[in-house]
Amino acid sequence: MIDADLKIREIIPETHDVKTLRLDLEGQNLDFQPGQFSSIQVDTPEGKQFRSFSIASSPLEKDHIDLTVKRYDDSSAAKALHALNVGNSIHVKAPFGKFVFSETDENVAMIAGGNGITALMSMIRYITGKKLPIKPALLFSIQTAQDFIFQKELEQLDRDGKIGLHVTLTREAPEGWNGLTGRCDAAMIRKAFGPLQEKTFFLCGPPEMVKSMHEILLGLGVHEENIRMEEFVRPKKKT
């Protein structure tokens, strides 16, 4: 567990409204499991706010952690985080959470919605970085092609045969789009993952999507004990 101010070492633009803040551990030891999250303190015009962010980096990275933040126009905390610069500090407490990958998990299947990809990215980076005999399959649902977080890295892992990547756009697809389109449903899940019964599913995204995917998987015969879930809930706007 750490409870400390961490300096921003690097800011990595991911999409038009998503940035990764790479925080320097400065020699501090942080042992966490892939999929766990942090609690951070954010200074905003309304005062100090506390927000939870999944750790997107792999536990194999010992000198930093990555927090990937989406900017919302109605979120003063997200806007404040996006306004930070290299050298600024963020107060971080970590790790927390039970939504984790274990090396005993086999036939890993992942479904992500939007920035729910961050927790799953930590798992993917750990699996591929440690060269485990596991090839995760990922079904990633986003609104538009411009919302494809970690696009270059995920596409490269797919080309290298280290993951099976399936991306679907829920809004109109651009000309030349070769991926899937529409919201995730039973047919898309079967197409992306093939036989389902022996797989371990990790679901992460907005609550409505996670609940829907859970119900669909149960209806397709996946056992409850083979489904792990994490809901990304946006804080309500302060008035």
CSV table of C-alpha atoms in Angstrom, one decimal:
chain,number,residue,atom,x,y,z
A,1,MET,CA,0.0,0.0,0.0
A,2,ILE,CA,1.2,3.5,-0.8
A,3,ASP,CA,-0.3,6.8,0.5
A,4,ALA,CA,1.8,9.5,-1.0
A,5,ASP,CA,2.2,12.4,-3.4
A,6,LEU,CA,3.5,11.1,-6.8
A,7,LYS,CA,4.9,13.3,-9.5
A,8,ILE,CA,3.8,13.1,-13.1
A,9,ARG,CA,6.7,11.9,-15.1
A,10,GLU,CA,5.0,11.8,-18.5
A,11,ILE,CA,1.6,12.7,-20.1
A,12,ILE,CA,0.6,10.4,-22.9
A,13,PRO,CA,-2.3,11.5,-25.2
A,14,GLU,CA,-4.5,8.5,-25.9
A,15,THR,CA,-7.5,10.0,-27.8
A,16,HIS,CA,-9.1,13.4,-28.3
A,17,ASP,CA,-10.4,13.3,-24.7
A,18,VAL,CA,-8.2,10.7,-22.9
A,19,LYS,CA,-4.8,11.1,-21.4
A,20,THR,CA,-2.5,8.7,-19.4
A,21,LEU,CA,-0.7,10.3,-16.5
A,22,ARG,CA,2.4,8.3,-15.8
A,23,LEU,CA,3.3,8.7,-12.1
A,24,ASP,CA,6.8,8.2,-10.8
A,25,LEU,CA,7.0,5.8,-7.8
A,26,GLU,CA,10.4,7.3,-6.9
A,27,GLY,CA,11.7,4.1,-5.3
A,28,GLN,CA,8.5,3.3,-3.4
A,29,ASN,CA,7.2,-0.2,-3.5
A,30,LEU,CA,3.7,-0.8,-4.8
A,31,ASP,CA,2.6,-4.4,-5.0
A,32,PHE,CA,-0.7,-4.7,-6.8
A,33,GLN,CA,-2.6,-7.2,-8.8
A,34,PRO,CA,-3.6,-6.6,-12.5
A,35,GLY,CA,-7.1,-5.0,-12.4
A,36,GLN,CA,-6.8,-3.1,-9.1
A,37,PHE,CA,-7.5,0.6,-8.7
A,38,SER,CA,-6.2,3.7,-6.9
A,39,SER,CA,-7.9,6.4,-5.0
A,40,ILE,CA,-6.6,9.9,-5.8
A,41,GLN,CA,-7.1,13.4,-4.4
A,42,VAL,CA,-7.9,16.1,-6.9
A,43,ASP,CA,-7.9,19.9,-6.2
A,44,THR,CA,-10.8,21.5,-8.0
A,45,PRO,CA,-12.6,24.9,-7.8
A,46,GLU,CA,-15.2,23.2,-5.6
A,47,GLY,CA,-12.5,21.9,-3.2
A,48,LYS,CA,-10.7,18.6,-2.8
A,49,GLN,CA,-12.4,15.7,-4.5
A,50,PHE,CA,-11.6,12.0,-4.3
A,51,ARG,CA,-11.8,9.8,-7.4
A,52,SER,CA,-11.0,6.2,-8.2
A,53,PHE,CA,-9.0,5.2,-11.2
A,54,SER,CA,-7.9,1.8,-12.4
A,55,ILE,CA,-4.1,1.3,-12.6
A,56,ALA,CA,-3.6,0.7,-16.4
A,57,SER,CA,0.1,-0.2,-16.2
A,58,SER,CA,1.3,-3.7,-15.4
A,59,PRO,CA,2.5,-4.7,-11.9
A,60,LEU,CA,5.8,-5.7,-13.7
A,61,GLU,CA,6.5,-2.0,-14.1
A,62,LYS,CA,8.2,-1.2,-10.8
A,63,ASP,CA,9.1,2.5,-11.2
A,64,HIS,CA,5.8,4.0,-12.2
A,65,ILE,CA,2.0,3.5,-12.4
A,66,ASP,CA,-0.3,4.7,-15.2
A,67,LEU,CA,-3.7,6.4,-14.6
A,68,THR,CA,-5.7,6.9,-17.8
A,69,VAL,CA,-8.2,9.7,-17.4
A,70,LYS,CA,-11.2,10.7,-19.7
A,71,ARG,CA,-12.1,14.3,-19.8
A,72,TYR,CA,-15.8,15.2,-19.2
A,73,ASP,CA,-17.0,18.7,-19.6
A,74,ASP,CA,-19.3,18.5,-16.6
A,75,SER,CA,-16.5,16.9,-14.3
A,76,SER,CA,-14.3,19.5,-12.5
A,77,ALA,CA,-12.1,16.7,-11.3
A,78,ALA,CA,-11.5,15.3,-14.8
A,79,LYS,CA,-10.8,18.8,-16.1
A,80,ALA,CA,-8.4,19.5,-13.3
A,81,LEU,CA,-6.5,16.3,-14.0
A,82,HIS,CA,-6.3,17.1,-17.7
A,83,ALA,CA,-4.9,20.5,-16.8
A,84,LEU,CA,-1.9,19.1,-14.9
A,85,ASN,CA,1.6,19.2,-16.3
A,86,VAL,CA,4.7,17.1,-16.0
A,87,GLY,CA,6.3,17.7,-12.6
A,88,ASN,CA,2.9,18.3,-10.8
A,89,SER,CA,2.0,15.8,-8.1
A,90,ILE,CA,-1.1,13.8,-7.3
A,91,HIS,CA,-1.9,12.2,-3.9
A,92,VAL,CA,-2.5,8.5,-4.5
A,93,LYS,CA,-3.6,5.7,-2.2
A,94,ALA,CA,-3.4,2.2,-3.7
A,95,PRO,CA,-4.1,-0.6,-4.3
A,96,PHE,CA,-7.8,-1.4,-3.8
A,97,GLY,CA,-10.3,-3.8,-5.4
A,98,LYS,CA,-11.0,-7.5,-6.0
A,99,PHE,CA,-11.5,-7.4,-9.8
A,100,VAL,CA,-8.2,-9.1,-10.5
A,101,PHE,CA,-6.5,-11.5,-12.9
A,102,SER,CA,-4.7,-14.5,-11.4
A,103,GLU,CA,-2.1,-16.6,-13.2
A,104,THR,CA,-4.4,-19.7,-12.6
A,105,ASP,CA,-7.0,-18.2,-14.9
A,106,GLU,CA,-7.3,-19.9,-18.2
A,107,ASN,CA,-9.1,-19.1,-21.5
A,108,VAL,CA,-9.4,-15.5,-20.6
A,109,ALA,CA,-12.1,-13.5,-22.4
A,110,MET,CA,-12.6,-9.8,-21.8
A,111,ILE,CA,-15.4,-7.3,-22.6
A,112,ALA,CA,-14.7,-3.6,-22.2
A,113,GLY,CA,-16.9,-0.6,-22.7
A,114,GLY,CA,-15.2,2.8,-23.2
A,115,ASN,CA,-12.6,3.6,-20.5
A,116,GLY,CA,-13.4,0.3,-18.8
A,117,ILE,CA,-10.5,-0.9,-20.9
A,118,THR,CA,-8.0,0.5,-18.4
A,119,ALA,CA,-8.3,-2.2,-15.8
A,120,LEU,CA,-8.2,-4.9,-18.5
A,121,MET,CA,-5.2,-3.2,-20.0
A,122,SER,CA,-3.3,-3.9,-16.8
A,123,MET,CA,-4.2,-7.5,-17.1
A,124,ILE,CA,-3.2,-7.7,-20.8
A,125,ARG,CA,0.1,-6.0,-20.2
A,126,TYR,CA,0.9,-8.3,-17.3
A,127,ILE,CA,0.0,-11.5,-19.3
A,128,THR,CA,2.0,-10.5,-22.4
A,129,GLY,CA,4.8,-8.9,-20.4
A,130,LYS,CA,5.3,-12.1,-18.4
A,131,LYS,CA,4.9,-14.3,-21.5
A,132,LEU,CA,2.2,-16.4,-19.8
A,133,PRO,CA,0.8,-19.2,-21.9
A,134,ILE,CA,-2.5,-17.3,-22.2
A,135,LYS,CA,-3.9,-15.5,-25.3
A,136,PRO,CA,-6.6,-13.1,-24.0
A,137,ALA,CA,-9.5,-12.4,-26.3
A,138,LEU,CA,-10.9,-8.8,-26.1
A,139,LEU,CA,-14.2,-7.4,-27.3
A,140,PHE,CA,-13.9,-3.6,-27.0
A,141,SER,CA,-17.0,-1.5,-27.4
A,142,ILE,CA,-16.6,2.2,-28.2
A,143,GLN,CA,-18.7,4.9,-29.6
A,144,THR,CA,-16.5,6.1,-32.5
A,145,ALA,CA,-13.2,5.2,-34.0
A,146,GLN,CA,-11.8,8.3,-32.4
A,147,ASP,CA,-12.5,6.8,-28.9
A,148,PHE,CA,-10.1,3.8,-29.4
A,149,ILE,CA,-8.0,4.0,-26.3
A,150,PHE,CA,-4.6,2.2,-26.5
A,151,GLN,CA,-5.2,1.6,-30.2
A,152,LYS,CA,-1.6,1.3,-31.4
A,153,GLU,CA,-0.6,-1.0,-28.6
A,154,LEU,CA,-3.7,-3.3,-28.8
A,155,GLU,CA,-3.5,-3.5,-32.6
A,156,GLN,CA,0.2,-4.4,-32.4
A,157,LEU,CA,-0.4,-7.1,-29.8
A,158,ASP,CA,-3.2,-8.5,-32.1
A,159,ARG,CA,-0.8,-8.5,-35.1
A,160,ASP,CA,1.8,-10.3,-32.9
A,161,GLY,CA,-0.7,-13.0,-32.0
A,162,LYS,CA,-0.6,-12.2,-28.3
A,163,ILE,CA,-4.2,-11.2,-28.0
A,164,GLY,CA,-7.4,-11.6,-30.1
A,165,LEU,CA,-8.8,-8.2,-30.6
A,166,HIS,CA,-12.4,-7.4,-31.7
A,167,VAL,CA,-13.6,-3.7,-31.7
A,168,THR,CA,-17.1,-2.6,-32.2
A,169,LEU,CA,-18.4,0.9,-32.9
A,170,THR,CA,-21.8,1.8,-31.5
A,171,ARG,CA,-22.2,4.9,-33.6
A,172,GLU,CA,-21.8,5.3,-37.4
A,173,ALA,CA,-18.6,3.7,-38.6
A,174,PRO,CA,-16.2,5.7,-40.9
A,175,GLU,CA,-15.5,4.7,-44.4
A,176,GLY,CA,-13.0,1.8,-44.6
A,177,TRP,CA,-13.8,0.6,-41.0
A,178,ASN,CA,-13.0,-3.2,-40.9
A,179,GLY,CA,-14.2,-3.9,-37.4
A,180,LEU,CA,-17.5,-4.7,-35.9
A,181,THR,CA,-20.5,-2.3,-35.6
A,182,GLY,CA,-23.4,-2.1,-33.2
A,183,ARG,CA,-23.8,-2.8,-29.5
A,184,CYS,CA,-22.5,-6.1,-28.0
A,185,ASP,CA,-25.1,-8.8,-28.1
A,186,ALA,CA,-25.2,-12.6,-27.9
A,187,ALA,CA,-24.3,-13.1,-31.6
A,188,MET,CA,-21.3,-10.7,-31.4
A,189,ILE,CA,-20.1,-12.5,-28.2
A,190,ARG,CA,-20.2,-15.9,-29.9
A,191,LYS,CA,-18.4,-14.5,-32.9
A,192,ALA,CA,-15.6,-13.0,-30.9
A,193,PHE,CA,-15.0,-15.8,-28.4
A,194,GLY,CA,-16.2,-19.0,-30.0
A,195,PRO,CA,-17.2,-21.8,-27.4
A,196,LEU,CA,-17.9,-20.0,-24.1
A,197,GLN,CA,-18.3,-22.6,-21.4
A,198,GLU,CA,-14.6,-23.1,-20.5
A,199,LYS,CA,-13.7,-19.4,-20.5
A,200,THR,CA,-13.2,-17.0,-17.6
A,201,PHE,CA,-14.9,-13.6,-18.5
A,202,PHE,CA,-13.8,-10.2,-17.3
A,203,LEU,CA,-16.4,-7.4,-17.8
A,204,CYS,CA,-15.5,-3.8,-17.3
A,205,GLY,CA,-17.4,-0.7,-18.3
A,206,PRO,CA,-20.5,1.4,-17.6
A,207,PRO,CA,-23.0,-0.3,-15.2
A,208,GLU,CA,-25.7,-0.8,-17.9
A,209,MET,CA,-23.3,-2.5,-20.2
A,210,VAL,CA,-21.8,-4.7,-17.6
A,211,LYS,CA,-25.2,-5.8,-16.3
A,212,SER,CA,-26.4,-6.5,-19.9
A,213,MET,CA,-23.2,-8.6,-20.7
A,214,HIS,CA,-23.6,-10.5,-17.5
A,215,GLU,CA,-27.2,-11.4,-18.3
A,216,ILE,CA,-26.3,-12.4,-21.9
A,217,LEU,CA,-23.4,-14.6,-20.8
A,218,LEU,CA,-25.6,-16.4,-18.2
A,219,GLY,CA,-28.2,-16.9,-21.0
A,220,LEU,CA,-25.5,-18.4,-23.2
A,221,GLY,CA,-24.6,-21.0,-20.5
A,222,VAL,CA,-21.6,-19.4,-18.9
A,223,HIS,CA,-21.5,-20.2,-15.2
A,224,GLU,CA,-21.7,-17.4,-12.7
A,225,GLU,CA,-18.4,-18.3,-11.1
A,226,ASN,CA,-16.7,-17.8,-14.4
A,227,ILE,CA,-17.8,-14.1,-14.7
A,228,ARG,CA,-16.0,-11.3,-13.0
A,229,MET,CA,-17.3,-7.7,-13.2
A,230,GLU,CA,-16.3,-4.2,-12.5
A,231,GLU,CA,-18.6,-1.2,-13.1
A,232,PHE,CA,-17.2,2.2,-14.0
A,233,VAL,CA,-19.6,4.7,-12.4
A,234,ARG,CA,-19.3,8.4,-13.2
A,235,PRO,CA,-19.6,10.6,-10.1
A,236,LYS,CA,-22.8,12.7,-10.2
A,237,LYS,CA,-22.3,16.4,-11.2
A,238,LYS,CA,-22.2,18.7,-8.2
A,239,THR,CA,-24.8,21.5,-8.0
